[in-house]
PDB file of C-alpha atoms in Angstrom:
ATOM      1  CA  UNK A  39    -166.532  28.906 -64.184  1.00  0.00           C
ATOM      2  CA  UNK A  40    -167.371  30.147 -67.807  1.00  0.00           C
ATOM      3  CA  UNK A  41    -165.304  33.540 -66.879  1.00  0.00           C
ATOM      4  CA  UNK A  42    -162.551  31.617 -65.867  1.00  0.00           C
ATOM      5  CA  UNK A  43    -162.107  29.687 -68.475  1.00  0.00           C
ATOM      6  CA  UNK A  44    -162.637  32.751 -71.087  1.00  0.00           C
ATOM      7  CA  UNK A  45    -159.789  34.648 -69.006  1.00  0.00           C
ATOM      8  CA  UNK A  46    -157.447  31.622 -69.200  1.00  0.00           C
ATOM      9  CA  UNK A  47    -158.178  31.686 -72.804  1.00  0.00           C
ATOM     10  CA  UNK A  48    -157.480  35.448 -73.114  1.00  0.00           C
ATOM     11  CA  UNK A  49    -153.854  34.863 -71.760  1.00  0.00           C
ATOM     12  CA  UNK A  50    -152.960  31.821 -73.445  1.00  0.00           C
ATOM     13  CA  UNK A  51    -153.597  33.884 -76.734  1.00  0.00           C
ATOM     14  CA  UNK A  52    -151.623  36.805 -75.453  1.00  0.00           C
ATOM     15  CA  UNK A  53    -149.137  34.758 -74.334  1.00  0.00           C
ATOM     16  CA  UNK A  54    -148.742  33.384 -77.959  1.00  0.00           C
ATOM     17  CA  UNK A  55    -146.719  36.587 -79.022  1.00  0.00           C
ATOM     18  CA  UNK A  56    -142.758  37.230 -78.120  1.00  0.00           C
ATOM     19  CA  UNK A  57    -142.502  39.210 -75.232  1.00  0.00           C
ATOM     20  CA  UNK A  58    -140.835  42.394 -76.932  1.00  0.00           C
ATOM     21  CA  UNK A  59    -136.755  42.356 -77.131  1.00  0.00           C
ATOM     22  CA  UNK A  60    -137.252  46.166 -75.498  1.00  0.00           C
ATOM     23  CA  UNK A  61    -139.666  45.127 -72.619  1.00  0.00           C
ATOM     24  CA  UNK A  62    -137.231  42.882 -71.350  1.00  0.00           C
ATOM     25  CA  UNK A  63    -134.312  45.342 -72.061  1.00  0.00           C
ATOM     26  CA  UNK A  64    -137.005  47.189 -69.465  1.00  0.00           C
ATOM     27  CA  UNK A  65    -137.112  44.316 -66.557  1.00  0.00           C
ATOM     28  CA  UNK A  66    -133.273  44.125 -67.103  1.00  0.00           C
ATOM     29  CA  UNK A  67    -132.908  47.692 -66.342  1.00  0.00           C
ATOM     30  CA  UNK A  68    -135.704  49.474 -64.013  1.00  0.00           C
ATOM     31  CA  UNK A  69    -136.019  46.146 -61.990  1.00  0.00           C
ATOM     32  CA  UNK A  70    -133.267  45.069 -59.508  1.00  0.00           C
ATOM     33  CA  UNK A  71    -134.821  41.604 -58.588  1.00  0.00           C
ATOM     34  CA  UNK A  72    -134.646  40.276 -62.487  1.00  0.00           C
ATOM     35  CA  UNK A  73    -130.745  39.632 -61.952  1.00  0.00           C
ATOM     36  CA  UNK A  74    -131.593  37.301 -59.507  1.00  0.00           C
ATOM     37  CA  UNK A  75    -133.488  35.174 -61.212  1.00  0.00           C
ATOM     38  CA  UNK A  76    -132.868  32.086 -63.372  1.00  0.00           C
ATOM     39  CA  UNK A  77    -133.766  31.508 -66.941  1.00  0.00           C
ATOM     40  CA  UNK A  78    -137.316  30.073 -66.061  1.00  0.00           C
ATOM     41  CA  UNK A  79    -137.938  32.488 -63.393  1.00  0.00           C
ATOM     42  CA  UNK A  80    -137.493  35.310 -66.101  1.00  0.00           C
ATOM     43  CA  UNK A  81    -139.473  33.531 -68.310  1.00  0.00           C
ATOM     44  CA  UNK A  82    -142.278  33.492 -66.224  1.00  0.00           C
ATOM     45  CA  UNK A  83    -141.825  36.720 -64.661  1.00  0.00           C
ATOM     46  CA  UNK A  84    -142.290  38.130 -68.913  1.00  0.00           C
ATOM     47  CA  UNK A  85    -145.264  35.903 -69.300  1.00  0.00           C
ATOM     48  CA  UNK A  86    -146.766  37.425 -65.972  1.00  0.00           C
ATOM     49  CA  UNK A  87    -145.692  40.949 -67.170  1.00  0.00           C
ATOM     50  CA  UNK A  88    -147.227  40.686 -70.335  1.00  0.00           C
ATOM     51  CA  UNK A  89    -150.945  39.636 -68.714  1.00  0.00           C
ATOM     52  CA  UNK A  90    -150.348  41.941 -65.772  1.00  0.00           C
ATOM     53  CA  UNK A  91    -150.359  44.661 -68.434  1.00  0.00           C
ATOM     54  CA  UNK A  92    -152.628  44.264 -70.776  1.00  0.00           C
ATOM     55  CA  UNK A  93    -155.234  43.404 -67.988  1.00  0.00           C
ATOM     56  CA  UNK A  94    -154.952  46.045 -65.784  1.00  0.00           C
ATOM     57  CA  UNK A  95    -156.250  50.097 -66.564  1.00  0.00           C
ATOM     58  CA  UNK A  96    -153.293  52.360 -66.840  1.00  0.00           C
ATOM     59  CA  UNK A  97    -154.009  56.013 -66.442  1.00  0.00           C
ATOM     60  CA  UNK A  98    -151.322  58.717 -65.770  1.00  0.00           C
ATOM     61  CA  UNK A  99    -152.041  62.001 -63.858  1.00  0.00           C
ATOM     62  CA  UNK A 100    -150.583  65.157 -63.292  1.00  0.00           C
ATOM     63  CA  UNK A 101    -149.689  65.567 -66.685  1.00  0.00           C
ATOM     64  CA  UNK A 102    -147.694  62.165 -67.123  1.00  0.00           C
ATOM     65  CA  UNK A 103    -148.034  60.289 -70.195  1.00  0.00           C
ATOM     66  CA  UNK A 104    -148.725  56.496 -69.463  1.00  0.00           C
ATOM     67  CA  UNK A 105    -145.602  54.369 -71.887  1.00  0.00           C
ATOM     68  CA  UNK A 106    -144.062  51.565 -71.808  1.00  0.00           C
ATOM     69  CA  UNK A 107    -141.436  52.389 -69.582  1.00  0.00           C
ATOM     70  CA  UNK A 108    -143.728  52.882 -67.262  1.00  0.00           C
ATOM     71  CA  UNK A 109    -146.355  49.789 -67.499  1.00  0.00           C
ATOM     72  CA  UNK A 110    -143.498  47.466 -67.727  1.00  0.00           C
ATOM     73  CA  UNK A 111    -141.246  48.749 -64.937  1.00  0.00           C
ATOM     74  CA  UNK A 112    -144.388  48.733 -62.534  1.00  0.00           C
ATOM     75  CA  UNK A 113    -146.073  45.420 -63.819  1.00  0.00           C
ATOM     76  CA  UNK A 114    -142.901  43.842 -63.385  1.00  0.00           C
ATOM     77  CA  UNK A 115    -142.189  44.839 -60.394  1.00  0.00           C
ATOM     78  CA  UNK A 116    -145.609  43.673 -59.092  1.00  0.00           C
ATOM     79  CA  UNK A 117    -145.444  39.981 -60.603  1.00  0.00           C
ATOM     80  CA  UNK A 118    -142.038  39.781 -58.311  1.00  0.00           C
ATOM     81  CA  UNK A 119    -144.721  39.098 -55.927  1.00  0.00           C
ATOM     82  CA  UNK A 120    -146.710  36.382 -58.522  1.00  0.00           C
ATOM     83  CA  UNK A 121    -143.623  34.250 -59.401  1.00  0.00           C
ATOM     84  CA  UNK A 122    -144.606  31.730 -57.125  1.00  0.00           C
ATOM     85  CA  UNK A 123    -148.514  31.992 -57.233  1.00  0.00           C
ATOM     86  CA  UNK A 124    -150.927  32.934 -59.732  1.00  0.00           C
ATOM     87  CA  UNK A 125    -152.762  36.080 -61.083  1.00  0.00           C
ATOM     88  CA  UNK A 126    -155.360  35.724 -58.607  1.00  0.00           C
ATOM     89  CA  UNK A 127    -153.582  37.196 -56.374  1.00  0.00           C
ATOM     90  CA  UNK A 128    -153.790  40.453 -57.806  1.00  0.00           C
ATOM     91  CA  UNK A 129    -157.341  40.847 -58.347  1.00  0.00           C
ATOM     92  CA  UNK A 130    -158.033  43.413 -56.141  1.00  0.00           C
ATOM     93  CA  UNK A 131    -155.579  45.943 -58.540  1.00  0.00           C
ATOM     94  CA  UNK A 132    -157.806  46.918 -61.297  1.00  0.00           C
ATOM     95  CA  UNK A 133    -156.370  50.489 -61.920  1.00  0.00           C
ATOM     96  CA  UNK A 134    -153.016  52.057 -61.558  1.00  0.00           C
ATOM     97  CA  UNK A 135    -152.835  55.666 -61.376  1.00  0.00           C
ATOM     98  CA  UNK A 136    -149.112  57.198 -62.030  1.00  0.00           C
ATOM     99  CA  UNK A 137    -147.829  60.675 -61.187  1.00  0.00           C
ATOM    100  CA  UNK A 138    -144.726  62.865 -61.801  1.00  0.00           C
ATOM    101  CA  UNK A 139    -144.349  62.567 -58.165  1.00  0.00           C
ATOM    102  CA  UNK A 140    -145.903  63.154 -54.776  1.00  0.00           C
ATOM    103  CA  UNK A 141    -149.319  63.545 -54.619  1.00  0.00           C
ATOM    104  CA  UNK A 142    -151.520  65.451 -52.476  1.00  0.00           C
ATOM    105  CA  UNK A 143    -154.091  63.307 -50.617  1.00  0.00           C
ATOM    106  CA  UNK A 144    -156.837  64.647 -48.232  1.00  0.00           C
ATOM    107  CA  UNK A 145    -156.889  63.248 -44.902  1.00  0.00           C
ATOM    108  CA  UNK A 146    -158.817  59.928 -44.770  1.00  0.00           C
ATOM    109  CA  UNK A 147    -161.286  61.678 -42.284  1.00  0.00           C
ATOM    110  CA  UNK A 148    -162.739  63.495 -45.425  1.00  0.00           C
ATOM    111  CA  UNK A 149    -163.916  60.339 -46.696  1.00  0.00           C
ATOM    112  CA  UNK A 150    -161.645  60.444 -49.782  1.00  0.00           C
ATOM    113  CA  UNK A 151    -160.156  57.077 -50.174  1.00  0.00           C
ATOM    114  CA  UNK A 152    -163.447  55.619 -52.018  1.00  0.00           C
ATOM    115  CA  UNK A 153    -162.055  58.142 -55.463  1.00  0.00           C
ATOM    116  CA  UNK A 154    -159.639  59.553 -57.429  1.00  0.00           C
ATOM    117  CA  UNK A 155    -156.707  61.723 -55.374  1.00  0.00           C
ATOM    118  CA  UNK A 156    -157.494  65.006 -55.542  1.00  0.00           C
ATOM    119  CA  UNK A 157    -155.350  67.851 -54.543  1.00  0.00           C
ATOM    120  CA  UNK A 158    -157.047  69.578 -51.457  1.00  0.00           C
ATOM    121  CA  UNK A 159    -155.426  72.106 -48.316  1.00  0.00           C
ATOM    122  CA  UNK A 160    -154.109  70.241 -45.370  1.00  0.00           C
ATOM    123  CA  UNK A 161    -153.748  67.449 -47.521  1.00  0.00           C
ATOM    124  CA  UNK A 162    -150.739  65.079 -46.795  1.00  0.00           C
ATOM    125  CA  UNK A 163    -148.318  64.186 -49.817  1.00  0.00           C
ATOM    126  CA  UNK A 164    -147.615  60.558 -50.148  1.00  0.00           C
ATOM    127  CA  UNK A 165    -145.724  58.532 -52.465  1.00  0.00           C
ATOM    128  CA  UNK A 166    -148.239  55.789 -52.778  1.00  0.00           C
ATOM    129  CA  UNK A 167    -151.779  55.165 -51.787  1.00  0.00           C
ATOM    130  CA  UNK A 168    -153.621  51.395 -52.216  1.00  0.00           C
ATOM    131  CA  UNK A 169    -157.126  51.229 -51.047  1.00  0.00           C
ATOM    132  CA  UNK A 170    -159.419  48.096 -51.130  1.00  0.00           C
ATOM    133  CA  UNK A 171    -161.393  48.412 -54.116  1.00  0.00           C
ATOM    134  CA  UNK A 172    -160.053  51.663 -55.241  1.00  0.00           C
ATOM    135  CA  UNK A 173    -156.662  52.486 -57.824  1.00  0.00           C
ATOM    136  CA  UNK A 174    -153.057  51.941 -56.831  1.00  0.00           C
ATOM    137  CA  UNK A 175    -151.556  55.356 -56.741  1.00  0.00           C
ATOM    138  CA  UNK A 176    -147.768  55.669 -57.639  1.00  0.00           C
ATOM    139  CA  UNK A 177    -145.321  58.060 -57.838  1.00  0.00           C
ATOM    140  CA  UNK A 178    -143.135  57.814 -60.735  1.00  0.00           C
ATOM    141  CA  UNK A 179    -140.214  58.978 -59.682  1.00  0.00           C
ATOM    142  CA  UNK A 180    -140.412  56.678 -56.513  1.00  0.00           C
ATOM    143  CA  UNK A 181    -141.119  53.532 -58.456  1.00  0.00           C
ATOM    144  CA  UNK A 182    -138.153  54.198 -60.518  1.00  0.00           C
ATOM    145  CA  UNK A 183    -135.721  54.686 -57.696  1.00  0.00           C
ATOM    146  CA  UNK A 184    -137.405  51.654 -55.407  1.00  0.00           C
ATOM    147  CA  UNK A 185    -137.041  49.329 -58.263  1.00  0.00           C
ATOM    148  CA  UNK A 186    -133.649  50.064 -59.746  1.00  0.00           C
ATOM    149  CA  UNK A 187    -131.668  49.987 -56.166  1.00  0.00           C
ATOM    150  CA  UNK A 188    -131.856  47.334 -54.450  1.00  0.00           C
ATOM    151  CA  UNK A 189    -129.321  48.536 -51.481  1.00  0.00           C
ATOM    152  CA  UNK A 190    -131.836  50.354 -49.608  1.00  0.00           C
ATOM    153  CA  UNK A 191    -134.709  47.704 -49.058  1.00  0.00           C
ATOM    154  CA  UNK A 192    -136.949  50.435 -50.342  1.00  0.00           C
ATOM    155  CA  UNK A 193    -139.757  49.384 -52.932  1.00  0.00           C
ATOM    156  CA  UNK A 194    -142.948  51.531 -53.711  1.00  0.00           C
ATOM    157  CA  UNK A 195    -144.628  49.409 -56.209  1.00  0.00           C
ATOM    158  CA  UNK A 196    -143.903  45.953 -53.894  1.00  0.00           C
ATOM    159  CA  UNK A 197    -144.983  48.298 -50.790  1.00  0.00           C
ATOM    160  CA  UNK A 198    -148.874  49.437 -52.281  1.00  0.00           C
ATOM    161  CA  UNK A 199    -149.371  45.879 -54.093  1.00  0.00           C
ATOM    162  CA  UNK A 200    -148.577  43.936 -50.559  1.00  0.00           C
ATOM    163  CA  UNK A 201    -151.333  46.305 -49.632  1.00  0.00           C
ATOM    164  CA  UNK A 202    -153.540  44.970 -51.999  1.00  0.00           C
ATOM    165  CA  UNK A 203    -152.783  41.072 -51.102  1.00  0.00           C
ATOM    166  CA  UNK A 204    -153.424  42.269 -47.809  1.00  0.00           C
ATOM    167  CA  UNK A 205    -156.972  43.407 -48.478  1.00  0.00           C
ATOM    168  CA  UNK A 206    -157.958  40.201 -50.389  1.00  0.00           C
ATOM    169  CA  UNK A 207    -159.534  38.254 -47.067  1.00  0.00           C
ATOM    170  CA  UNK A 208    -161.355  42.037 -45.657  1.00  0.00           C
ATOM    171  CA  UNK A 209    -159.451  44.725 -44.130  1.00  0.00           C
ATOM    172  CA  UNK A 210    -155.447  45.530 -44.483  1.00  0.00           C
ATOM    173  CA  UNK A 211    -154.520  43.763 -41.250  1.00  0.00           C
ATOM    174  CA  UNK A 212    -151.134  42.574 -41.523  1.00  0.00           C
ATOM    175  CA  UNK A 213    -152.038  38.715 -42.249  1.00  0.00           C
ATOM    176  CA  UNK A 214    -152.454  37.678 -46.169  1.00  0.00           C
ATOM    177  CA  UNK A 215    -154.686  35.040 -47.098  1.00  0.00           C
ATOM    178  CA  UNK A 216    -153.555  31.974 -45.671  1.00  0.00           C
ATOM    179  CA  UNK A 217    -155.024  28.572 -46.354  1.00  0.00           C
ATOM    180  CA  UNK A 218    -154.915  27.041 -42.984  1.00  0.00           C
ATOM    181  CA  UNK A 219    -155.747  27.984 -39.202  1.00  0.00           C
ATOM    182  CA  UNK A 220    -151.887  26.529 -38.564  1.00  0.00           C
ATOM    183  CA  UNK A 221    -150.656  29.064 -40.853  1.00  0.00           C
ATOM    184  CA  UNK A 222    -152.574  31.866 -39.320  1.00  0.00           C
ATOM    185  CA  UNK A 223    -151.187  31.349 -35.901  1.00  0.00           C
ATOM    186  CA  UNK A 224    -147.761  30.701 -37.292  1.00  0.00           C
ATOM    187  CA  UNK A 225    -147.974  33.764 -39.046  1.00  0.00           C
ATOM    188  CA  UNK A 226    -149.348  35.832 -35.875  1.00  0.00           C
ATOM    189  CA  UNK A 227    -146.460  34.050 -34.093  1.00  0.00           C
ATOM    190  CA  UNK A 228    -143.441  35.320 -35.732  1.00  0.00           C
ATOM    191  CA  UNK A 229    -145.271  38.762 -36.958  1.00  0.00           C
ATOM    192  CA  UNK A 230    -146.296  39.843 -33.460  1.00  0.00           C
ATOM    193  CA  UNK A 231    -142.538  39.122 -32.444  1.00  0.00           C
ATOM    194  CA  UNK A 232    -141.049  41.389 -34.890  1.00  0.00           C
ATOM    195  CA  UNK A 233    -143.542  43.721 -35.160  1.00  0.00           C
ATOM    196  CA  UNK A 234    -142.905  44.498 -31.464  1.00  0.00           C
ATOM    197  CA  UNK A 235    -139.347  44.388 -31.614  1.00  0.00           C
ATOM    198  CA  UNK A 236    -139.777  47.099 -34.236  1.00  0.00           C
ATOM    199  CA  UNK A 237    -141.780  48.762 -32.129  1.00  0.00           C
ATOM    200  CA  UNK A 238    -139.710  48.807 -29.083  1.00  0.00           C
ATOM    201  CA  UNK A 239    -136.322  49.407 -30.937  1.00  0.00           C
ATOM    202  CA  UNK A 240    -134.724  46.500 -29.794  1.00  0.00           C
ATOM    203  CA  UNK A 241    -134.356  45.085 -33.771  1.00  0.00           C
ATOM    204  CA  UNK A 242    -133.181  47.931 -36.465  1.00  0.00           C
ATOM    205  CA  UNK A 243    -133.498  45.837 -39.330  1.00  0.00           C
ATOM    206  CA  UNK A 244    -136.908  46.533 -40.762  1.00  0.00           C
ATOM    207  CA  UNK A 245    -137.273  50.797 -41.098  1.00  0.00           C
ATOM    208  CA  UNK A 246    -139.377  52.283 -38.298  1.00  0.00           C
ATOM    209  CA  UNK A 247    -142.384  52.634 -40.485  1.00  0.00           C
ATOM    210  CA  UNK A 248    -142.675  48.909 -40.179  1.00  0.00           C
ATOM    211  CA  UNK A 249    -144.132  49.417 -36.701  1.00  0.00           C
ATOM    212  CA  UNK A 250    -146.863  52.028 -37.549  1.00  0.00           C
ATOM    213  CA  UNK A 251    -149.377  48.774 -37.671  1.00  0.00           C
ATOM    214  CA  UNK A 252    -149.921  45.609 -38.538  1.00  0.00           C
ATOM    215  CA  UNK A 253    -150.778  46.470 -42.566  1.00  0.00           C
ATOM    216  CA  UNK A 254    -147.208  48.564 -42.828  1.00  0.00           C
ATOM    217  CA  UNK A 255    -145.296  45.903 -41.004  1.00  0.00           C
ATOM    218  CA  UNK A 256    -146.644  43.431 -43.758  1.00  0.00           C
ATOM    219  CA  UNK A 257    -145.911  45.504 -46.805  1.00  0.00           C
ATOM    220  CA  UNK A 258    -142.377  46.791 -45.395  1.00  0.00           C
ATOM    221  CA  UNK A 259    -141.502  43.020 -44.559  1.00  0.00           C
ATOM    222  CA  UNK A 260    -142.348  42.273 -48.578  1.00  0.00           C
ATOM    223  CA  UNK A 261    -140.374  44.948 -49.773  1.00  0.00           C
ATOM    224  CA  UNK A 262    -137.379  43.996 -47.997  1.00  0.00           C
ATOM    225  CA  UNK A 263    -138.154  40.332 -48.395  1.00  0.00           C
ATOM    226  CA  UNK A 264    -137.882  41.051 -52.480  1.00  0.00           C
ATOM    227  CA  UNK A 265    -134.620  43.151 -52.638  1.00  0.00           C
ATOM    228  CA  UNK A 266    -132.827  41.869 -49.543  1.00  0.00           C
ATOM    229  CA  UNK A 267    -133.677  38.893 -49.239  1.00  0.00           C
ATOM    230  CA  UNK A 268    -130.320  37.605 -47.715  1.00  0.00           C
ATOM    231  CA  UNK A 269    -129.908  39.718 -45.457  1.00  0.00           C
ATOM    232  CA  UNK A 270    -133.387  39.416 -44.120  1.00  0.00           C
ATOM    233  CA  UNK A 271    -132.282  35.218 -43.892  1.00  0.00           C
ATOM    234  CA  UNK A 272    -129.194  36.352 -41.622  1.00  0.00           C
ATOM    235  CA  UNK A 273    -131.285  38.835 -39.649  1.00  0.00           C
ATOM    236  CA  UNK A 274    -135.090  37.964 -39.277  1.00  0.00           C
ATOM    237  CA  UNK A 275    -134.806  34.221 -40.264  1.00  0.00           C
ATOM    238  CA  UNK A 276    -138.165  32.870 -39.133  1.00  0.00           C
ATOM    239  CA  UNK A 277    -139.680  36.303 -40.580  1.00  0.00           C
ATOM    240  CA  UNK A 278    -138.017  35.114 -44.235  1.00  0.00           C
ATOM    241  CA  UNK A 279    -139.765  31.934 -43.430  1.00  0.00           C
ATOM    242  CA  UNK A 280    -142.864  32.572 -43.828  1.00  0.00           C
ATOM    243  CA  UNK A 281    -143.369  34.968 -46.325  1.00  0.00           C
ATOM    244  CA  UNK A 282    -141.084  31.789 -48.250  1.00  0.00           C
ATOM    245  CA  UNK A 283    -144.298  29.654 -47.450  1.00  0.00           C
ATOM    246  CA  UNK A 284    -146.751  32.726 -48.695  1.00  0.00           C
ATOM    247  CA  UNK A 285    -145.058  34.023 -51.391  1.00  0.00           C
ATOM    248  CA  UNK A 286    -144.021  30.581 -52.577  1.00  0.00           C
ATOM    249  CA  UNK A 287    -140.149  31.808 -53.359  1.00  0.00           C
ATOM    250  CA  UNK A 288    -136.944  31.593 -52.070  1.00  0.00           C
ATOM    251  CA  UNK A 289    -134.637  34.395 -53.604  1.00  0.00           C
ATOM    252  CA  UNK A 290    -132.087  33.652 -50.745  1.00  0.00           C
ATOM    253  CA  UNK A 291    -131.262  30.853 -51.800  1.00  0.00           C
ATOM    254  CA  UNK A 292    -129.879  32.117 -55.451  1.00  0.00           C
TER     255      UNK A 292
END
């Protein structure tokens, strides 16, 4: 109770300063979803930026330099995902690790995912890596082509944080935290039906990966759900539904 209330103070004093003229110059540029929103959307989305920053350990690898090009293009990408809740619901991300690019991760087998990345033979290069626990691991380059185009339904930073809202009630299973035992069988309602329809190719909509399992079909679904969220209305309607009800937005409707 006492930590609470000593975080809430925390933000309301950072919150007391102007979010910088070239941070938002930042959101305006690097992150496709800000032209969506209206005035008191971007508001918000700035004030969650600004906490989202400051409270989270930035570290940059294979000899990138952590700015604020970076911190701001990949914290406000992730509080896309806040707009309609609270910080809570990234409290599993504690530290964000950035490279140049792809990075070289051994195969989970090896017992790796509880650490750092670490370059290693027969290692698999990956874009983006989000363990329960353990860092987010982006790739630069990645975040800033996800973020910028919005054509392709393609998001890393929305992809590894779903991951992490994912992990918040035990293991990445496809099904975030969800208040009531209606919601959970809604959810496994609609999910099983396009999951499998994924699966057996007879809907295109959502990429293939979507049907590797239940976790990617979840964090594929946000990603699209954030940068096309029309066409996800027209095309996978109860789908757009629920993730409405979860993420407690409605970008469709702008």
């Amino acid at each position: 109770m006492i930590l609470r209330w000593l975080t809430e103070r925390r933000r309301s004093r950072l919150l007391e300063q102007p979010f910088p003229p070239r941070w938002r110059e930042i959101l305006a540029r690097n992150v496709s979803a800000f032209a969506l929103l209206d005035d008191e959307e971007r508001a918000r989305l700035c004030d969650l930026t600004m906490v989202f920053v400051e409270e989270k350990h930035w570290e940059g690898c294979g000899g990138l330099t952590i700015d604020d090009e970076i911190r701001v293009t990949v914290g406000g990408t992730a509080c896309l995902l806040l707009l309609g809740r609270d910080h809570d619901l990234m409290r599993d991300v504690v530290s964000i690790l950035v490279y140049p690019s792809a990075v070289l991760l051994p195969d989970a087998g090896q017992g790796t995912f509880d650490g750092r990345p670490r370059v290693a033979e027969d290692a698999t290069p990956v874009l983006g890596a989000a363990h329960r626990g353990g860092p987010v691991v982006l790739a630069w380059d990645a975040v800033v082509q996800g973020s910028r185009n919005a054509r392709d339904g393609r998001n890393l930073v929305i992809h590894e944080m779903a991951h992490k809202i994912d992990f918040l009630d035990g293991e990445a299973d496809g099904t975030p935290p969800l208040e009531t035992s209606a919601e959970r069988r809604q959810w496994a309602a609609v999910c099983s039906r396009a999951f499998a329809a994924v699966r057996d190719g007879s809907d295109d909509f959502l990429r293939d990966y979507a049907g590797t399992n239940e976790a990617e079909f979840f964090a594929v679904a946000s990603e699209v759900f954030f940068e096309q969220p029309k066409q996800m209305v027209r095309r996978q309607p109860a789908l757009y539904q629920i993730l409405v009800e979860f993420y407690r937005l409605d970008l469709a409707a702008r």
